[in-house]
PDB file of C-alpha atoms and ligand atoms in Angstrom:
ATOM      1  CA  UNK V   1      18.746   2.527   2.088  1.00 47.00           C
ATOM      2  CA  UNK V   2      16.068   0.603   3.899  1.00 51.00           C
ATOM      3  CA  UNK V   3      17.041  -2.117   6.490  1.00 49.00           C
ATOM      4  CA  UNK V   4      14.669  -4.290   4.350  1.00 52.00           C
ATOM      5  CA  UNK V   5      16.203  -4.153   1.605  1.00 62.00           C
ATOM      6  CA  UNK V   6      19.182  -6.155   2.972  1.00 65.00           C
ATOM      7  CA  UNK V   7      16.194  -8.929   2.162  1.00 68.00           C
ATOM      8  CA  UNK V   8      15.373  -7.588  -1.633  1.00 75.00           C
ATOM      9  CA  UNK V   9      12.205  -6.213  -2.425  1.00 88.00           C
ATOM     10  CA  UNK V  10       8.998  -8.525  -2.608  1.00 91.00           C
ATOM     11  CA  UNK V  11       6.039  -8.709  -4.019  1.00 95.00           C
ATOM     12  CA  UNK V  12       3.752  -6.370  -2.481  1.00 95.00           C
ATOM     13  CA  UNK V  13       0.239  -5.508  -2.644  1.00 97.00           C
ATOM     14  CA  UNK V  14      -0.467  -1.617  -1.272  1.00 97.00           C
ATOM     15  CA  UNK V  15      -3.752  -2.005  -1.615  1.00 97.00           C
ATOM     16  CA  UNK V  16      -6.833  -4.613  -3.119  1.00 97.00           C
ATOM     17  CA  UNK V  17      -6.347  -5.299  -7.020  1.00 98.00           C
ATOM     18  CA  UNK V  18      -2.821  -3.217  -6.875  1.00 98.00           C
ATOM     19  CA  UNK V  19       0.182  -5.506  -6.898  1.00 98.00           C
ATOM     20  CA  UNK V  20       3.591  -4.304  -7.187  1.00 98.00           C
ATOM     21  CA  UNK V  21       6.256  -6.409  -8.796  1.00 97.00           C
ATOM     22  CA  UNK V  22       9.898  -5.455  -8.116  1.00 97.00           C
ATOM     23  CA  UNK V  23      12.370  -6.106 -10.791  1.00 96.00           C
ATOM     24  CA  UNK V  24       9.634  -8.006 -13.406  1.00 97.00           C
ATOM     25  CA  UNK V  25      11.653  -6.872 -16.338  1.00 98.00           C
ATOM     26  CA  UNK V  26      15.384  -7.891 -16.581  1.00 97.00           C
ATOM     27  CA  UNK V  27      18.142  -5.972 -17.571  1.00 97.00           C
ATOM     28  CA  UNK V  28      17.773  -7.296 -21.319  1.00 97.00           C
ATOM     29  CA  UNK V  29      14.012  -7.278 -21.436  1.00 98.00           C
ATOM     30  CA  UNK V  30      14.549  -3.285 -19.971  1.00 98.00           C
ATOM     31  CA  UNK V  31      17.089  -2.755 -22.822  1.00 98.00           C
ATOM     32  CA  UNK V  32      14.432  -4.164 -25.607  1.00 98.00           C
ATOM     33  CA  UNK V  33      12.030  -1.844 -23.971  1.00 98.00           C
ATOM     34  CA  UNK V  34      13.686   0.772 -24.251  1.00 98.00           C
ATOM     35  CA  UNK V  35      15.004   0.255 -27.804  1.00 98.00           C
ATOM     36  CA  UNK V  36      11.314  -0.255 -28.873  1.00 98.00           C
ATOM     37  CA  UNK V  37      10.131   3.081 -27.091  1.00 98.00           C
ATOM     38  CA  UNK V  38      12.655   4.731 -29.148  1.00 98.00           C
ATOM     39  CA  UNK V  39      10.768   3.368 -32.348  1.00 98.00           C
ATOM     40  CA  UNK V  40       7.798   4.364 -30.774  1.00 98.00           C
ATOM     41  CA  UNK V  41       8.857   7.880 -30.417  1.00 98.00           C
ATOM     42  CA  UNK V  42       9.690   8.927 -33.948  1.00 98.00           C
ATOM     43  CA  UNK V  43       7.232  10.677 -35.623  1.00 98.00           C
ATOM     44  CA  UNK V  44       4.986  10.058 -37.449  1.00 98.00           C
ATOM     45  CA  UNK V  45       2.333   9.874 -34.574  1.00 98.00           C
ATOM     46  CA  UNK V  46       5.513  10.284 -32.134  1.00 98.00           C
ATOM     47  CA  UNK V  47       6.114  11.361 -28.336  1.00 98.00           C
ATOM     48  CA  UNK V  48       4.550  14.754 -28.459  1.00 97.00           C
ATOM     49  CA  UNK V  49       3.706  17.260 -25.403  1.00 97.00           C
ATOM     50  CA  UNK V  50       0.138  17.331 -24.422  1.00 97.00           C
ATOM     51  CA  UNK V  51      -2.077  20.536 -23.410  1.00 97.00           C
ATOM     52  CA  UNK V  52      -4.598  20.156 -21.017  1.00 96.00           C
ATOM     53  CA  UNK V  53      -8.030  21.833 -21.665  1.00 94.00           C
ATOM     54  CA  UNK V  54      -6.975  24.212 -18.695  1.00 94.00           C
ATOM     55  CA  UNK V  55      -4.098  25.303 -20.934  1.00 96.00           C
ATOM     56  CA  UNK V  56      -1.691  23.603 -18.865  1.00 96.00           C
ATOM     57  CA  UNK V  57       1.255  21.450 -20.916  1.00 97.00           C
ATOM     58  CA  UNK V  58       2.072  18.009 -18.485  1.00 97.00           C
ATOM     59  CA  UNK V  59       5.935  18.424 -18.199  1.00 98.00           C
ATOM     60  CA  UNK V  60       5.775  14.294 -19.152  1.00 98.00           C
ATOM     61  CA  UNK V  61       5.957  13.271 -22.971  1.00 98.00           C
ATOM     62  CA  UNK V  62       4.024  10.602 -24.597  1.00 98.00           C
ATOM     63  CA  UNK V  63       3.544   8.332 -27.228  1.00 98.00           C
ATOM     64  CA  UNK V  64       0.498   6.093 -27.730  1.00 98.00           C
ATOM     65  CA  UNK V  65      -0.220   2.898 -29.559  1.00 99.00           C
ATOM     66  CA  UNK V  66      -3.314   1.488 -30.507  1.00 98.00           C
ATOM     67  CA  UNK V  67      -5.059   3.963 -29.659  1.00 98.00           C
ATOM     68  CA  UNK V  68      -4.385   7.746 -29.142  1.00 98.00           C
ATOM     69  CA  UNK V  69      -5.179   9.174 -26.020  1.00 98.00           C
ATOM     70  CA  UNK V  70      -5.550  13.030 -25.842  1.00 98.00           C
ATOM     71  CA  UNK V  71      -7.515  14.672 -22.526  1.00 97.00           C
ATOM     72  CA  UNK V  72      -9.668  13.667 -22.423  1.00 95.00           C
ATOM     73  CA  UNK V  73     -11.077  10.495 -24.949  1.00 97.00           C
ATOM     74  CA  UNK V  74      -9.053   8.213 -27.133  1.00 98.00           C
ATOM     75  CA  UNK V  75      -9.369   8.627 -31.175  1.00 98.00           C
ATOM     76  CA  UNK V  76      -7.562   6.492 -34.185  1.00 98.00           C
ATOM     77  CA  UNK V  77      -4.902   9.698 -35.208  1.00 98.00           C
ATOM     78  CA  UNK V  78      -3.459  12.190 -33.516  1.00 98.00           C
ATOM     79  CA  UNK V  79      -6.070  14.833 -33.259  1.00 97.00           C
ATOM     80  CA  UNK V  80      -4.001  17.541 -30.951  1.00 95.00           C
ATOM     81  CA  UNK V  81      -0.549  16.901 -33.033  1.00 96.00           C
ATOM     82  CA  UNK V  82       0.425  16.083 -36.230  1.00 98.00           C
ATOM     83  CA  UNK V  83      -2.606  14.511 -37.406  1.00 98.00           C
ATOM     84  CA  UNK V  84      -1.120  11.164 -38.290  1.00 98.00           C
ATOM     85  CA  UNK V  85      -2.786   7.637 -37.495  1.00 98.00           C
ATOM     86  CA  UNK V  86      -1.634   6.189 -34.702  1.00 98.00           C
ATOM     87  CA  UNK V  87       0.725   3.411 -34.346  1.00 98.00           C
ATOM     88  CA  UNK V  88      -0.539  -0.224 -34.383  1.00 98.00           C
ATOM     89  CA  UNK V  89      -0.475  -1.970 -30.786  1.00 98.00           C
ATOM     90  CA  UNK V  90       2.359  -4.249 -30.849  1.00 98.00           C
ATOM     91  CA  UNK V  91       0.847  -7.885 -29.961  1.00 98.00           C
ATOM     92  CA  UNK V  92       4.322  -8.438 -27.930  1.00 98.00           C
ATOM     93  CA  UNK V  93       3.478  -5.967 -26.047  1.00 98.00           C
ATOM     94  CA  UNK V  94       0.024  -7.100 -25.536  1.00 98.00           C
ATOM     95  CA  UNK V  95       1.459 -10.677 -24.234  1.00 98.00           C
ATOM     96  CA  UNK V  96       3.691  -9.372 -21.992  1.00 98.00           C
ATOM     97  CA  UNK V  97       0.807  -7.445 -20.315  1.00 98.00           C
ATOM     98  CA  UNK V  98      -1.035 -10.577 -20.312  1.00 98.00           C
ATOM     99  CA  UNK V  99       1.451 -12.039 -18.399  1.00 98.00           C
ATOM    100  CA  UNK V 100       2.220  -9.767 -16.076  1.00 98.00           C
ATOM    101  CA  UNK V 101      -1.441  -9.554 -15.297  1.00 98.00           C
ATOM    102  CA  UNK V 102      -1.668 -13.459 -15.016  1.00 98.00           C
ATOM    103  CA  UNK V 103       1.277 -13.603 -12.997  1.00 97.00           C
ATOM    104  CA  UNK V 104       0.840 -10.334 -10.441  1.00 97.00           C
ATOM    105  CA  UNK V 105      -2.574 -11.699  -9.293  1.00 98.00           C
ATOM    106  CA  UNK V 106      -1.705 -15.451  -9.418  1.00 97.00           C
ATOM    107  CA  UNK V 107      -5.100 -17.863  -8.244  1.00 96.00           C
ATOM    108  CA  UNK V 108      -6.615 -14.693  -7.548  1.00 97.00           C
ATOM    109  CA  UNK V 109      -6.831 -13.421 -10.934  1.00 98.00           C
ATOM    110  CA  UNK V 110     -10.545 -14.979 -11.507  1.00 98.00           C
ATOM    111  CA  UNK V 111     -11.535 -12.158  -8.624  1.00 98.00           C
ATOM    112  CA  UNK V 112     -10.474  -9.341 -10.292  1.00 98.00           C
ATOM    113  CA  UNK V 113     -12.543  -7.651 -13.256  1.00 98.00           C
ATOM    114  CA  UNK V 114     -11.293  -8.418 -16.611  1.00 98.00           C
ATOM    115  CA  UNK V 115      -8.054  -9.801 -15.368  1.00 98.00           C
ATOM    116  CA  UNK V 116      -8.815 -13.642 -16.452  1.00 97.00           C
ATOM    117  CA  UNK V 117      -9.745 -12.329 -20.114  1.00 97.00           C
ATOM    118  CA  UNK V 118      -7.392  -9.596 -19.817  1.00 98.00           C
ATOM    119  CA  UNK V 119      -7.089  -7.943 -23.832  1.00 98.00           C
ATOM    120  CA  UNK V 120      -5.048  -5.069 -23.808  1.00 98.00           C
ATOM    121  CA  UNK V 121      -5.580  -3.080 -27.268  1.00 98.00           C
ATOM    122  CA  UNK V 122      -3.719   0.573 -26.191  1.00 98.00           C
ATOM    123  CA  UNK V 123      -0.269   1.616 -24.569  1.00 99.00           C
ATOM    124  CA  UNK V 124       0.820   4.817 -23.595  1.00 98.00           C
ATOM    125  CA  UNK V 125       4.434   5.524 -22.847  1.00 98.00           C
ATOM    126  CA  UNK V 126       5.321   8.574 -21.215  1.00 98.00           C
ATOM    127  CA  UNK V 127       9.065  10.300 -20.983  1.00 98.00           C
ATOM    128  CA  UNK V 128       9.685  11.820 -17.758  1.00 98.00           C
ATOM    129  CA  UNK V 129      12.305  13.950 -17.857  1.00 98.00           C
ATOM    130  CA  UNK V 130      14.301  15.536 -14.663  1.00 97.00           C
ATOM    131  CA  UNK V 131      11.822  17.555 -13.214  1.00 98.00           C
ATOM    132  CA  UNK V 132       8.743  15.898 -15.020  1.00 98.00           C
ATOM    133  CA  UNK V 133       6.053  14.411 -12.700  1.00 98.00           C
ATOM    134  CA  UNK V 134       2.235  13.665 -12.905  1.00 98.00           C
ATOM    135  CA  UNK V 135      -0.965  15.207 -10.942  1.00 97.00           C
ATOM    136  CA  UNK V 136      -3.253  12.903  -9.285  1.00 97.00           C
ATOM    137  CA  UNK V 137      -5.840  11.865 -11.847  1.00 97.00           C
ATOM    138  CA  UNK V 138      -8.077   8.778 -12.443  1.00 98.00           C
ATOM    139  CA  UNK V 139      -7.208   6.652 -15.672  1.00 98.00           C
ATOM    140  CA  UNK V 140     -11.050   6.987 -16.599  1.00 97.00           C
ATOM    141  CA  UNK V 141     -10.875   7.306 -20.663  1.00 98.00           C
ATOM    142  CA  UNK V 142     -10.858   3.040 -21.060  1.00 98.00           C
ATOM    143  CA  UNK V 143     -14.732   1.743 -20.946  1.00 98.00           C
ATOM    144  CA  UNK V 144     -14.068  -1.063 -19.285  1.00 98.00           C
ATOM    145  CA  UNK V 145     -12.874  -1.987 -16.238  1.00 98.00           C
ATOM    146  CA  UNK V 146     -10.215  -4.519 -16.835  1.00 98.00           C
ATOM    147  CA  UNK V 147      -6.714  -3.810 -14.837  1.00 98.00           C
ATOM    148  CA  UNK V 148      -3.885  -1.214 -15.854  1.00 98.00           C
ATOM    149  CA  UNK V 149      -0.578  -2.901 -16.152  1.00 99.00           C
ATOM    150  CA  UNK V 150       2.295  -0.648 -15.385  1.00 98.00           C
ATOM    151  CA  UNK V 151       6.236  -0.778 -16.582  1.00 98.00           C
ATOM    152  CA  UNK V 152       8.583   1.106 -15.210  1.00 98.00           C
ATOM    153  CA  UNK V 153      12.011   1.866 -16.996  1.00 98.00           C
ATOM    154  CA  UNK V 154      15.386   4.211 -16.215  1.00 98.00           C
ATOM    155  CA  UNK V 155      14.805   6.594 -12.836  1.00 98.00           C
ATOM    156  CA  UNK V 156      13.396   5.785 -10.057  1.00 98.00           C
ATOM    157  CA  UNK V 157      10.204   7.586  -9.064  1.00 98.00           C
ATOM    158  CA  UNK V 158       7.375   8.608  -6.059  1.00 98.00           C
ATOM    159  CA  UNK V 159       4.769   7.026  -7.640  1.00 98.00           C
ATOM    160  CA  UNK V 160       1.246   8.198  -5.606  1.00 98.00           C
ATOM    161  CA  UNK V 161      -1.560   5.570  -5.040  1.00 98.00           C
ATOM    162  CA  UNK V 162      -4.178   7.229  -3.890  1.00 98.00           C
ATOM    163  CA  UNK V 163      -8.066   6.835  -3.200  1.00 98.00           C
ATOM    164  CA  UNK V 164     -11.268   6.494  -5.506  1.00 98.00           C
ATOM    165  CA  UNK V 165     -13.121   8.973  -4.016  1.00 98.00           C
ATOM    166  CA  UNK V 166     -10.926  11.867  -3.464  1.00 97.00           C
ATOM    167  CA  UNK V 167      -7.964  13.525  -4.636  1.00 96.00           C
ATOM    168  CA  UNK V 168      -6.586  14.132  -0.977  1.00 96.00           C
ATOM    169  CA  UNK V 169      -5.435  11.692   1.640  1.00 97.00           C
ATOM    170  CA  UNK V 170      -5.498   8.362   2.142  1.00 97.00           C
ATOM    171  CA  UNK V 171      -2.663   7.730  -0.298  1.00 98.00           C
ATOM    172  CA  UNK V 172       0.653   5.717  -0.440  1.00 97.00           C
ATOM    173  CA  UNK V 173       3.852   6.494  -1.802  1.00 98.00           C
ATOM    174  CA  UNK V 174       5.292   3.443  -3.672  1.00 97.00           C
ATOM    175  CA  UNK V 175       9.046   4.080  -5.165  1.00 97.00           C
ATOM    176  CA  UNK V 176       8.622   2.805  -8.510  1.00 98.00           C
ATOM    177  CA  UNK V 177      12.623   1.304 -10.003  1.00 98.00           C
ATOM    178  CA  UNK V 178      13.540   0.128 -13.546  1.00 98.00           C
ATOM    179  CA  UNK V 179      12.116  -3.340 -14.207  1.00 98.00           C
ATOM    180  CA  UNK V 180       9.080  -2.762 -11.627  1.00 98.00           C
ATOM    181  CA  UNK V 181       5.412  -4.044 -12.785  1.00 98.00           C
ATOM    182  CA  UNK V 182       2.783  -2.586 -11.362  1.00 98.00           C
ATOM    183  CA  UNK V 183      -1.082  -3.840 -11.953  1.00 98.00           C
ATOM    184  CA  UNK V 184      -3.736  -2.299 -11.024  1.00 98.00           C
ATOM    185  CA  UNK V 185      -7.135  -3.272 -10.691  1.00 98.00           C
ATOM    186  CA  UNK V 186     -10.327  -4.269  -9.046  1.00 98.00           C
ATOM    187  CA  UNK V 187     -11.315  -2.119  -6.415  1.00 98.00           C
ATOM    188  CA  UNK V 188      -8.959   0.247  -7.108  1.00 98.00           C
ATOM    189  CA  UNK V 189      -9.022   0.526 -11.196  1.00 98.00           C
ATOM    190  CA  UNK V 190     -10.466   3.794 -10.645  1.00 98.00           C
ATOM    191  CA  UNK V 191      -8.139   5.201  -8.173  1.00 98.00           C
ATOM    192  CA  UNK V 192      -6.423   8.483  -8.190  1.00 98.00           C
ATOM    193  CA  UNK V 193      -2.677   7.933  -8.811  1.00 98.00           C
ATOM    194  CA  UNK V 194       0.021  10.063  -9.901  1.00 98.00           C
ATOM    195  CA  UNK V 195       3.872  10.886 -10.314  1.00 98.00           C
ATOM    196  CA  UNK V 196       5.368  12.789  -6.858  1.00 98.00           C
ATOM    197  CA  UNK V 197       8.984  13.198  -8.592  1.00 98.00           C
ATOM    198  CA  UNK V 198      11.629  11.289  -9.960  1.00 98.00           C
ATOM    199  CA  UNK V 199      14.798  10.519  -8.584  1.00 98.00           C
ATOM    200  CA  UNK V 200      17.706  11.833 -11.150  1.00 97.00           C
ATOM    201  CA  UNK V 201      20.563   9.413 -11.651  1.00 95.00           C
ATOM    202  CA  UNK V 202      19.038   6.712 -10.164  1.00 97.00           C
ATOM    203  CA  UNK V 203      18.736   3.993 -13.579  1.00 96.00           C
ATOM    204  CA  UNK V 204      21.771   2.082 -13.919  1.00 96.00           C
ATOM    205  CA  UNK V 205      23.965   4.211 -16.706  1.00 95.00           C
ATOM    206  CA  UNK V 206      24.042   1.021 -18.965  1.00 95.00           C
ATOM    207  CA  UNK V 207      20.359   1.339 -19.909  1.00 97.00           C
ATOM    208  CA  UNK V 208      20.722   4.485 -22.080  1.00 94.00           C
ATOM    209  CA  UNK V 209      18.446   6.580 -20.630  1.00 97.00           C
ATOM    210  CA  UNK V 210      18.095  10.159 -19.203  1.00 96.00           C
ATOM    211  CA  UNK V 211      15.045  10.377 -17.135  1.00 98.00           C
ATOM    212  CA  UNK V 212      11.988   7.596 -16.591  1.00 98.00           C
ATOM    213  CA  UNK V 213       9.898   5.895 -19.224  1.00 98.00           C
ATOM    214  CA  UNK V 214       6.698   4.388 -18.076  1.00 99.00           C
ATOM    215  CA  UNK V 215       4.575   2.312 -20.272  1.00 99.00           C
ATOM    216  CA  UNK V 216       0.826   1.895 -19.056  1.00 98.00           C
ATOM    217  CA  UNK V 217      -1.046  -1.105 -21.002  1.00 99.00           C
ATOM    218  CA  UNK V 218      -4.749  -1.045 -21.049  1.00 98.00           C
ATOM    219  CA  UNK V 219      -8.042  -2.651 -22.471  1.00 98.00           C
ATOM    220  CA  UNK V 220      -9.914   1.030 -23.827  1.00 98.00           C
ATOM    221  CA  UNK V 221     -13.469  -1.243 -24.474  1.00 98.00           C
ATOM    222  CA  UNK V 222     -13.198   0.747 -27.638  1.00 98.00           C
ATOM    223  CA  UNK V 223     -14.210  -1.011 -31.099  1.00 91.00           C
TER     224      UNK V 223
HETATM  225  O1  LIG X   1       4.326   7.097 -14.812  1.00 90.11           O
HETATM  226  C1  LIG X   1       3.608   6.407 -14.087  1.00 90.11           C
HETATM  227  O2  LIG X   1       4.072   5.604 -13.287  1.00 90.11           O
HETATM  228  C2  LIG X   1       2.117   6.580 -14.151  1.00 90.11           C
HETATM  229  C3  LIG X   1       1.614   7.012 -15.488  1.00 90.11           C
HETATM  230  C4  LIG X   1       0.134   7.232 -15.493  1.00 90.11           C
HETATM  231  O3  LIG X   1      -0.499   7.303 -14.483  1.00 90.11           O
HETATM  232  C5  LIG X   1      -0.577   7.351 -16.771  1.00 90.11           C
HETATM  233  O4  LIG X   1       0.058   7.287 -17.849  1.00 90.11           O
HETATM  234  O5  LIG X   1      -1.808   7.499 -16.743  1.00 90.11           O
HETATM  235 FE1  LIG X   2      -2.611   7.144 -14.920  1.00 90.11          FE
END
């Protein structure tokens, strides 16, 4: 426990263009959330393990919408699974990114690329389960350079922010909780950024869930 927490957590910005919002989502929007990711999950076109071109398998699993993503390019079905199109992009889902975009960056938001016309057309919503964590990488597949909205659900995690240029130091460790938005953007839409670990047992027991779901919302530029 931090001595500032006796305050709350606010609104903090690690960074230019990233802004993290503690406790965005409340406990019912977290529940819907959740609920819907379950949806999301069933095949066909459902949370699947992915396999790097290295031959590595990411320990996190993931379902897309909109578009598919697969390492390392989007396409319309599920090329490295079952083969199925993917699932539409629920325009919910697309408003509530809008919104969290509108309302991390505030009067700023005309300084940021793509935030004002912010049109998110993909989601990808990753399981983490206890153990499951994420290398530093660059979300680089989108072709434009509008911002990455971020929703955290269930565990707690070390969430990395890192650089642009380099996979080593500078970075920051954020602790990412159920209910936390995350944006970024700008300057850093291109940064390096990853999963450290998740913190078992942390989500409150009445959400449902074992382990962490994270839902990243994006513009791909794709037509
Ligand atoms: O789980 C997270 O917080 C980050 C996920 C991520 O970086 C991604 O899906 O590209
Ligand atoms: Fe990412």
């Amino acid at each position: 426990m931090f001595a500032g927490e006796l305050f709350g957590r606010g609104r903090e910005e690690p960074a230019p263009g990233v802004v993290l919002v503690p406790g965005w989502l409340g406990a019912a929007e977290q529940r819907e959330l959740v609920a819907e990711c379950r949806e999301w999950a069933r095949p066909p076109a459902g949370m699947r393990t992915v396999t790097l071109p290295t031959g590595g398998v990411m320990s996190v699993r993931t379902v897309c919408l909109g578009w598919h993503w697969y390492p390392y390019g989007y396409a319309r079905t599920v090329l490295d699974g079952d083969g199925a199109p993917v699932k539409a992009f629920p325009p919910r889902l697309g408003e509530l990114a809008r919104r969290a975009v509108a309302e991390a960056y505030g009067d700023g938001v005309g300084e940021i690329a793509g935030a004002a016309g912010f049109a998110p057309d993909v989601a990808l919503v990753n399981h983490y389960p206890h153990g499951a964590k994420m290398g530093l990488h660059k979300d680089r597949d989108e072709r434009v350079d509008a911002p990455v909205v971020s929703l955290s659900l269930g565990d707690s995690c070390v969430f990395r922010l890192g650089n642009t240029e380099t996979r080593t130091r500078p970075w920051t460790d954020l602790e990412l909780r159920s209910g936390d938005l995350l944006v970024f953007g700008g300057p850093m839409r291109f940064a390096y950024h990853g999963v450290v670990r998740t913190l078992p047992g942390t989500a409150d027991p009445d959400l449902g869930l074992v382990g962490r779901l994270n839902i990243t919302v994006r513009q791909s530029g794709l037509e």
